Short mmCIF file of C-alpha atoms in Angstrom, two decimals:
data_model
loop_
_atom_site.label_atom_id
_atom_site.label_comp_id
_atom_site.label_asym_id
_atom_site.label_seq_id
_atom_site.Cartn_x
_atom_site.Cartn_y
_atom_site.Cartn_z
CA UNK A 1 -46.14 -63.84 -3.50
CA UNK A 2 -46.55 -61.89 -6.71
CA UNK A 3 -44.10 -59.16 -6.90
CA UNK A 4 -44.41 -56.66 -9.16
CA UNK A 5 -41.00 -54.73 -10.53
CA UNK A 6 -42.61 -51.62 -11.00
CA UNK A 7 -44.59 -51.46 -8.04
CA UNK A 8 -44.64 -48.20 -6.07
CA UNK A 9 -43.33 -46.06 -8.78
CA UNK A 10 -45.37 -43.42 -9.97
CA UNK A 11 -47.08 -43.72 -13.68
CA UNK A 12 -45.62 -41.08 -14.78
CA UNK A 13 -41.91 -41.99 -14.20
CA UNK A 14 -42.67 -44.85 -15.98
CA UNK A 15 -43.35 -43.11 -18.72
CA UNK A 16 -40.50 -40.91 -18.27
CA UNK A 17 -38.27 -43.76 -20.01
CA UNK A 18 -39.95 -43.72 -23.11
CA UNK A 19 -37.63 -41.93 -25.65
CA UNK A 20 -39.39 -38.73 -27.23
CA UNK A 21 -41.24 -38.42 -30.29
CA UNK A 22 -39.56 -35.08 -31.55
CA UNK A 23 -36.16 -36.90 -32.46
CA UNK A 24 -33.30 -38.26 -30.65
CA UNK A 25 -31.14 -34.98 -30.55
CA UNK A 26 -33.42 -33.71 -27.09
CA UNK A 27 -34.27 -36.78 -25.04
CA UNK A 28 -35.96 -36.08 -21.67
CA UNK A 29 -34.73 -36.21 -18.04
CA UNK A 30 -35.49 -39.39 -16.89
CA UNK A 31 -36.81 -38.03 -13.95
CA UNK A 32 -39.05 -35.35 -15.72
CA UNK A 33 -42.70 -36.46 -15.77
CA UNK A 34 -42.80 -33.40 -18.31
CA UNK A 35 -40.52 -34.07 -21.27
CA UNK A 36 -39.04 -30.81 -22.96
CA UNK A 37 -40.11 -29.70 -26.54
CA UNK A 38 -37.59 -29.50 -28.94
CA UNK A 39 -36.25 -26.34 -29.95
CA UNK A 40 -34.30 -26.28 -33.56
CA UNK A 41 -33.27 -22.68 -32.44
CA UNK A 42 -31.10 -23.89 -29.51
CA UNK A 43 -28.25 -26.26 -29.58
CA UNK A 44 -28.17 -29.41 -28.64
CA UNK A 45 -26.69 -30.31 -24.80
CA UNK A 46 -25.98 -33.90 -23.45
CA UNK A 47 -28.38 -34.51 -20.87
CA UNK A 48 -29.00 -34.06 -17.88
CA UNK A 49 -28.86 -30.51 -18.80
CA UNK A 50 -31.49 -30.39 -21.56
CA UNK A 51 -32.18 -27.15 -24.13
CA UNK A 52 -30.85 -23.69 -22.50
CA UNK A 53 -32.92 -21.89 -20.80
CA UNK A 54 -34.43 -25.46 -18.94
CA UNK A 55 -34.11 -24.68 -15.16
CA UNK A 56 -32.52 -28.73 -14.41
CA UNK A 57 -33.97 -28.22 -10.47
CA UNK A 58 -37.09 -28.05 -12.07
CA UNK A 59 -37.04 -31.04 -14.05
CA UNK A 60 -36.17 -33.18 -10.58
CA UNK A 61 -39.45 -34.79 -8.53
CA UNK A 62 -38.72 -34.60 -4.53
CA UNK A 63 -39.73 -38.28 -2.58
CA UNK A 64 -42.20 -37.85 0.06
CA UNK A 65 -43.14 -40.73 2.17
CA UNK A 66 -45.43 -43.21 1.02
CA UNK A 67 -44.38 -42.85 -2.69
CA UNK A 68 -45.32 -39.65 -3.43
CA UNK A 69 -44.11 -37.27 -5.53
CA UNK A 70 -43.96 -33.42 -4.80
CA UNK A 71 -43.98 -31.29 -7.96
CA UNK A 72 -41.69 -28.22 -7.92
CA UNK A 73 -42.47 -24.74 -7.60
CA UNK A 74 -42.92 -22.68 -10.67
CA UNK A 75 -39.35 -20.74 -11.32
CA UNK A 76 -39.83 -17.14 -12.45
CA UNK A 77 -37.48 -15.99 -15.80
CA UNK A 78 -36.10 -12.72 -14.32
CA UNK A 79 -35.19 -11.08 -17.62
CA UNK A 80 -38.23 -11.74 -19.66
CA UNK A 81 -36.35 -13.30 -22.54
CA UNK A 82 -35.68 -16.78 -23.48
CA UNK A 83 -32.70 -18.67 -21.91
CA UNK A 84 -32.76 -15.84 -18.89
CA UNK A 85 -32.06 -16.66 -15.82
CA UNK A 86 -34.63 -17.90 -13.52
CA UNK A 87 -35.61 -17.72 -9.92
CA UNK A 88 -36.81 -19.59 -7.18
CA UNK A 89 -39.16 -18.12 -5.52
CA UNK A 90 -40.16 -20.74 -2.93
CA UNK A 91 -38.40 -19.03 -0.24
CA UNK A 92 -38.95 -15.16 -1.50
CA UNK A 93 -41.04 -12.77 1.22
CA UNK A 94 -43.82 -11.20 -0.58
CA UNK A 95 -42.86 -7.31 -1.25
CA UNK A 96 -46.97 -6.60 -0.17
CA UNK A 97 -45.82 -7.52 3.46
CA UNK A 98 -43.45 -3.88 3.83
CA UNK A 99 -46.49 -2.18 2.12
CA UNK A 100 -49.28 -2.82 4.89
CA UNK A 101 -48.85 0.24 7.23
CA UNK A 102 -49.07 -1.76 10.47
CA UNK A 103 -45.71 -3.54 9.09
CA UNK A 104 -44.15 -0.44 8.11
CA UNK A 105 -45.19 1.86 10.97
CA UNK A 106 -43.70 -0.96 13.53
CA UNK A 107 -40.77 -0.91 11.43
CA UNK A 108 -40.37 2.85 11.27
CA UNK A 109 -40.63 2.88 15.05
CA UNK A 110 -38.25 0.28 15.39
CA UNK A 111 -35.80 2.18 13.52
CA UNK A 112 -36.05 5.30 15.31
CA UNK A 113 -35.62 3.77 18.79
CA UNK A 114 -32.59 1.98 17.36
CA UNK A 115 -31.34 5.55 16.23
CA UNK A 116 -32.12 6.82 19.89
CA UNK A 117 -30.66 4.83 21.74
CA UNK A 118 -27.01 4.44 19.67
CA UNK A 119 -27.35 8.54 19.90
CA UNK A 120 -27.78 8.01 23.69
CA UNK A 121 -24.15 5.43 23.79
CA UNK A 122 -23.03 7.68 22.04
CA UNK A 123 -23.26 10.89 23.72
CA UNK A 124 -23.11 9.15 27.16
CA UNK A 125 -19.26 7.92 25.78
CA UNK A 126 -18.43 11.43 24.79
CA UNK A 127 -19.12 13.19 28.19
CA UNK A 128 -16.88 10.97 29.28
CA UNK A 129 -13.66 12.83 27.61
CA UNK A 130 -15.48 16.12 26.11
CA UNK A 131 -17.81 18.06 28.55
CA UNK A 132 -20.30 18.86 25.96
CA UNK A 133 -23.53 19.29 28.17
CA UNK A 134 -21.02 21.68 30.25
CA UNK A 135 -19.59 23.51 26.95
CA UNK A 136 -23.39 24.65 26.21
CA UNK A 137 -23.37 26.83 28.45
CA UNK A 138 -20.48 28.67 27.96
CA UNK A 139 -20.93 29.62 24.56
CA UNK A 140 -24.62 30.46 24.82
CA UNK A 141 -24.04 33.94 23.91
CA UNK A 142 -25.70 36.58 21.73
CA UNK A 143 -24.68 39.54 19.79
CA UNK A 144 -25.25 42.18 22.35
CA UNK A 145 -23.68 40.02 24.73
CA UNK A 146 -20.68 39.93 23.01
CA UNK A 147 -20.72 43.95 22.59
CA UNK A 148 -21.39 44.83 25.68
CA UNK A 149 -18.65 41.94 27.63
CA UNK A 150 -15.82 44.10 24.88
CA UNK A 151 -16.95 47.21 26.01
CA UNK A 152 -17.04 46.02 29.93
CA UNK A 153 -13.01 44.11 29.00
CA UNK A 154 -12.01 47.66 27.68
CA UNK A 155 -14.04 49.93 30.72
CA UNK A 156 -14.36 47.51 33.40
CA UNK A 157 -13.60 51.35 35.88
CA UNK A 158 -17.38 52.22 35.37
CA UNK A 159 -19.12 48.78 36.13
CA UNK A 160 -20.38 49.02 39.36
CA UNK A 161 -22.57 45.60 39.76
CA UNK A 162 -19.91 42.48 39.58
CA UNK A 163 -22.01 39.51 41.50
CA UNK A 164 -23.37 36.95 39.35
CA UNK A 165 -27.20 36.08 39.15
CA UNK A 166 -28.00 32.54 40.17
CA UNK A 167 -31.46 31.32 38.99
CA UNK A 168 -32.56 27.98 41.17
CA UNK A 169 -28.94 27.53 42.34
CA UNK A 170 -27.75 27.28 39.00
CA UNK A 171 -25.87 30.53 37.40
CA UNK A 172 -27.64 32.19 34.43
CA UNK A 173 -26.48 32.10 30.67
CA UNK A 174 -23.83 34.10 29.53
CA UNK A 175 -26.25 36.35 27.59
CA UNK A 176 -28.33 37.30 30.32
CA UNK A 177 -25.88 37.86 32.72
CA UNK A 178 -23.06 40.12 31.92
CA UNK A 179 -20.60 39.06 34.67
CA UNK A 180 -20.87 35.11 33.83
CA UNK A 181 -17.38 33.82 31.74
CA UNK A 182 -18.16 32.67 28.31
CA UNK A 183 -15.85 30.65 25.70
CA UNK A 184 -17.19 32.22 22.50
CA UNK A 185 -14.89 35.47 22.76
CA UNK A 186 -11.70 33.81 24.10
CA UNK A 187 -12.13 31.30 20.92
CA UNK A 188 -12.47 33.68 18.54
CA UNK A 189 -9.93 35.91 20.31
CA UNK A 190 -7.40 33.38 19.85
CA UNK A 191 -8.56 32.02 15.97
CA UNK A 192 -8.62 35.82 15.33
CA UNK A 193 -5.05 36.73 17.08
CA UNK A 194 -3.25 33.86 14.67
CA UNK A 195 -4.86 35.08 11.36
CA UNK A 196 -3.56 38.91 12.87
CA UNK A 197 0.04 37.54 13.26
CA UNK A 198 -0.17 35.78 10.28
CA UNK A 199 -0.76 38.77 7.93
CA UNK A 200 1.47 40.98 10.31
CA UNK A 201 4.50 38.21 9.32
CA UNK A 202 3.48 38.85 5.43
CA UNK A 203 3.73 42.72 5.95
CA UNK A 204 7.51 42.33 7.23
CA UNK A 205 8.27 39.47 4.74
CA UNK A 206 8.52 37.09 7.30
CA UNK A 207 5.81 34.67 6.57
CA UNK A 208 5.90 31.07 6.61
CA UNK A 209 3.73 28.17 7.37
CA UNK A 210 6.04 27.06 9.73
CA UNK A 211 6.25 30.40 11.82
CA UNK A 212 2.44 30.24 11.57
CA UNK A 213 2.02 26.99 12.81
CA UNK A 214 4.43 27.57 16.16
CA UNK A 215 2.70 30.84 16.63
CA UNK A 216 -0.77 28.97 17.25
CA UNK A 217 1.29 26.09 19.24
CA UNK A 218 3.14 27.98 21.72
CA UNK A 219 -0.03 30.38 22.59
CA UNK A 220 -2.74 27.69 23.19
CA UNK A 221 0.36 25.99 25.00
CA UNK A 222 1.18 28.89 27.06
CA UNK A 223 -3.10 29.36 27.92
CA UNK A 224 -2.98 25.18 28.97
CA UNK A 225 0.09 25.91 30.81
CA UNK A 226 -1.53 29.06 32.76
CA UNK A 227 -4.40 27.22 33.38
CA UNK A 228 -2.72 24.59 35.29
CA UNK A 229 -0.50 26.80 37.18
CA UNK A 230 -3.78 28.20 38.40
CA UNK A 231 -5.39 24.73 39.28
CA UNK A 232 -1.93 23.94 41.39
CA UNK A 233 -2.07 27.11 42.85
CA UNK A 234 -5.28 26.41 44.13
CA UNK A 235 -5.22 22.66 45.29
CA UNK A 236 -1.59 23.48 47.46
CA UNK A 237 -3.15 26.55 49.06
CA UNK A 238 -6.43 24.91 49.98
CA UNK A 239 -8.71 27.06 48.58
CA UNK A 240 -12.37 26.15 48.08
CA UNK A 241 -13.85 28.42 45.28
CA UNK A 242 -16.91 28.39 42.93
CA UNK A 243 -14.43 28.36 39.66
CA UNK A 244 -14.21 25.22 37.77
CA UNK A 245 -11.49 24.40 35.43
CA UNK A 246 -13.19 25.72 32.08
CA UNK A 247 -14.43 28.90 34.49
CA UNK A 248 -10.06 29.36 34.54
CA UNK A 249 -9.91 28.99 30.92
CA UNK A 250 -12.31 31.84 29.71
CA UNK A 251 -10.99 34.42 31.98
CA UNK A 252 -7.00 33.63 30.95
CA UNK A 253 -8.46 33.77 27.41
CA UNK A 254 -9.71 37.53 27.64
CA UNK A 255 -5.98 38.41 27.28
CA UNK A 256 -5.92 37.39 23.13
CA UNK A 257 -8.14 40.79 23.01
CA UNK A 258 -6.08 42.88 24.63
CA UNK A 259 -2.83 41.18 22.21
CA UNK A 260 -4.75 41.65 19.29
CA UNK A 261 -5.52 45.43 20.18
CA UNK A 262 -1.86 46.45 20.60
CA UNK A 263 -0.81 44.76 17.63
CA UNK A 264 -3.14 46.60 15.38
CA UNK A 265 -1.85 49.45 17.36
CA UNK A 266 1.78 48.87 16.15
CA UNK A 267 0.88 48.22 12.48
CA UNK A 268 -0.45 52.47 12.72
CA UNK A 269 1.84 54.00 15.31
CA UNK A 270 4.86 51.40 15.78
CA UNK A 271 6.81 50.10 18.92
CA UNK A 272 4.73 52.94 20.58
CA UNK A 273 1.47 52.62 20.02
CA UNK A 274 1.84 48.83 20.77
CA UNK A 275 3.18 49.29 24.23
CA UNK A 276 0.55 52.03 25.11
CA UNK A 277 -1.99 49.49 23.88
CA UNK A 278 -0.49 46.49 25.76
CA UNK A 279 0.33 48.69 29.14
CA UNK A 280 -3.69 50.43 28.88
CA UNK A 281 -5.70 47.02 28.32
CA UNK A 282 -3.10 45.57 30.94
CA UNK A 283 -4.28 47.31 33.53
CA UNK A 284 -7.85 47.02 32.41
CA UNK A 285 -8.07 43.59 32.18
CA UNK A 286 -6.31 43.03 35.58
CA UNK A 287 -8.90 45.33 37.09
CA UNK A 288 -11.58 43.70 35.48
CA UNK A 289 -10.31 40.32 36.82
CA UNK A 290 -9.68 41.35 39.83
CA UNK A 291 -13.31 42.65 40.51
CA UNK A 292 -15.02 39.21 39.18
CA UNK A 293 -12.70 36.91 40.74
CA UNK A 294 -13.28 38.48 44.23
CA UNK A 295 -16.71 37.33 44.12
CA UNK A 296 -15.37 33.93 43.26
CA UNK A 297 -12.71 33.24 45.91
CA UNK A 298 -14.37 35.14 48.90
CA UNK A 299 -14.73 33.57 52.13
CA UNK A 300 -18.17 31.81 52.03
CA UNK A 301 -19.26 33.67 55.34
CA UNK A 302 -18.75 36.69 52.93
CA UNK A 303 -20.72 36.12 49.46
CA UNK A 304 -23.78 34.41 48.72
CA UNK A 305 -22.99 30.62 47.89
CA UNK A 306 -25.58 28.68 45.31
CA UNK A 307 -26.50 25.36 46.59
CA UNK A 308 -25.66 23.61 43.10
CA UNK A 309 -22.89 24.65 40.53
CA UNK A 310 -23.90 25.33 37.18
CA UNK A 311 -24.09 21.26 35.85
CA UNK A 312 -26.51 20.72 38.99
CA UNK A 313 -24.41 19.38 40.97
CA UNK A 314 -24.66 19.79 45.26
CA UNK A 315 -22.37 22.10 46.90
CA UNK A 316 -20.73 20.55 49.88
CA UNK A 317 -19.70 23.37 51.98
CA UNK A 318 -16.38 22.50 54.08
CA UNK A 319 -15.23 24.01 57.64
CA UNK A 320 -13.00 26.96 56.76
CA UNK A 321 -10.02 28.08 58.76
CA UNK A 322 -10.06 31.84 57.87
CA UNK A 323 -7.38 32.35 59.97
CA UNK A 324 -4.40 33.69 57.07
CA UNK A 325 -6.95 32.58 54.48
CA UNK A 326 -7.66 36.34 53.45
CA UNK A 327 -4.34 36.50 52.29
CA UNK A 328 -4.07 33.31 50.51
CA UNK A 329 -6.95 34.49 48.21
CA UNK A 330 -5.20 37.93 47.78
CA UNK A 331 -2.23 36.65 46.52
CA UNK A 332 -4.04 34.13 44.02
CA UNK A 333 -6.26 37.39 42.82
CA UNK A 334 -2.69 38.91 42.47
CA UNK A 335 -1.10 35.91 40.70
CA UNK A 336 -3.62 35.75 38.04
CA UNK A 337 -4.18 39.48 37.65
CA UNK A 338 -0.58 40.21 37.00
CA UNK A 339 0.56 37.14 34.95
CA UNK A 340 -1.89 38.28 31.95
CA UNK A 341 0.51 40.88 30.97
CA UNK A 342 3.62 38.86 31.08
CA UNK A 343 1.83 36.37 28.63
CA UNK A 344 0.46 38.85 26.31
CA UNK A 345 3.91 41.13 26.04
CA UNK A 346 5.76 37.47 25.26
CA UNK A 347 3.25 36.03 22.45
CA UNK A 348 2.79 39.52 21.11
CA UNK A 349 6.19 41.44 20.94
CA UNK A 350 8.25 39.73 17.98
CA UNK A 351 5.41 40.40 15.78
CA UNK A 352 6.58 44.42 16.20
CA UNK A 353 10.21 43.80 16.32
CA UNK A 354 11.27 44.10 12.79
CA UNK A 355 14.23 41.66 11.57
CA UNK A 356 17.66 42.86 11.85
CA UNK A 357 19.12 43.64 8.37
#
């Protein structure tokens, strides 16, 4: 059996061991089939680390079966200077792959449905706790809207028409239908009535943050608290209306008009101009809600009912026992009518009372 030592090994490894003809200071890898060239310029490192600048993956052979060698991959010097550092780029994805339009109109596309559909999570989790769809369409107003519902809030004795327009069982926008509520001018009513007592404190030397701050507390607390008097009200007496809860809201927020007239009032004519302005939009604005909120909490056998609400939804209409139900609405047209004045006399009258000395 002849058996040869350096059988299987490749010729070039066997070379490998041969020490280098350049001097003794660089000696080769003795796995290298490609010995390195001296460099005088460079330093001298102990192998197996060679000259700098020597990438030491590249100087290693990978085994393949059958005793075969595998030479590696060509390593890229990413700074362009000697001793850089240098880069693999065996497992790199070609940057012509994003530039073929197929490949970057799929991933464009891909992207935007991706956008979609978080949009649609996330819009579908905000209706959940902020009726946004619903908010739409009260504040879908325009300027002539808004002149003509302040004209209407300040002479509601001359309107004549006060049904509201229903358009495929659905009631029509705010600024084509005059009678609709709206959110716009309660919101600004309100933002507008805490900048008014806010300079009105400054004029008397009463200013302070602090006073500021519990002015805009207790009269957005005193609107959430009217609002839910009105929504017990209505669920103990068992009255079936078309008002929803943010329907409740606009119409008690009309009143920060009528608070922000008399104030102005005072700052010309005093403690009396103030009460003439509070005790004339009073009765205007109890009038005016008076009017629209009839057509609102009428017997059904008595005013046109849609067949959806404004969000779409179905109607259902329930029996009704009209029997002393005439009077129940009365006294809720009553209630709401005649605790707007109340409100706006106790938000609005310390900012005419000047300070005792």
């Amino acid at each position: 059996m002849n058996f040869n030592s350096a059988g299987g090994r490749h010729p070039a490894q066997r070379n490998s061991r041969k020490p280098s003809k350049a001097g003794g200071d660089g000696p080769a890898s003795p796995m290298s089939p490609y010995p390195a060239t001296y460099n005088p310029s460079y330093p001298s490192f102990a192998p197996p680390y060679g000259q700098p600048g020597v990438d030491i993956y590249a100087q290693q052979n990978v085994s393949m079966p059958g005793g075969e060698y595998m030479q590696p991959m060509p390593s890229t010097n990413m700074g362009g200077f000697p001793g850089g550092p240098q880069m693999n780029q065996g497992f790199a994805i070609p940057s012509q792959v994003f530039a073929q339009p197929m490949v970057a109109d799929l991933a464009m596309q891909y992207g935007a449905s991706m956008v979609g559909a978080g949009r649609q999570i996330v819009d579908r989790e905000l209706e959940k706790y902020v009726p946004v769809s619903r908010l739409k369409y009260y504040f879908a107003v325009d300027t002539k809207y808004v002149a003509n519902k302040l004209r209407l809030l300040f002479f509601p004795f001359s309107h004549s028409d006060w049904s509201m327009k229903y358009e495929q069982g659905q009631p029509v926008q705010p600024r084509f239908e005059l009678n609709a509520p709206d959110l716009y001018i309660p919101t600004m009513a309100y933002v507008t009535y805490v900048l008014l007592a806010g300079f009105v404190l400054g004029f008397q030397n009463r200013f302070s943050p602090e006073k500021l701050g519990i002015q805009a507390s207790s009269a957005l607390a005193w609107a959430i608290a009217e609002v839910l008097v009105e929504l017990i009200t209505l669920y103990v007496t068992n009255i079936n209306t078309n008002l929803t809860t943010l329907d409740l809201v606009a119409y008690s927020g009309y009143k920060y008009v009528g608070m922000i007239f008399a104030v102005l009032l005072s700052l010309a004519f005093s403690k009396t101009g103030y009460y003439l302005g509070l005790l004339y939009f009073s009765l205007s604005l109890a009038f005016y809600l008076i009017r629209t909120l009839k057509c609102q909490v009428l017997p059904e056998g008595q005013v046109q009912q849609p067949s959806h609400d404004m969000y779409g939804n179905p109607i259902m209409s329930a029996p009704q026992h009209h029997s002393g139900g005439n009077k129940r609405r009365t006294y809720i047209l009553l209630f709401v009518a005649g605790i707007q004045p109340l409100i706006m006399w106790w938000l609005s009258s310390h900012l005419v009372s000047l300070p005792a000395v």
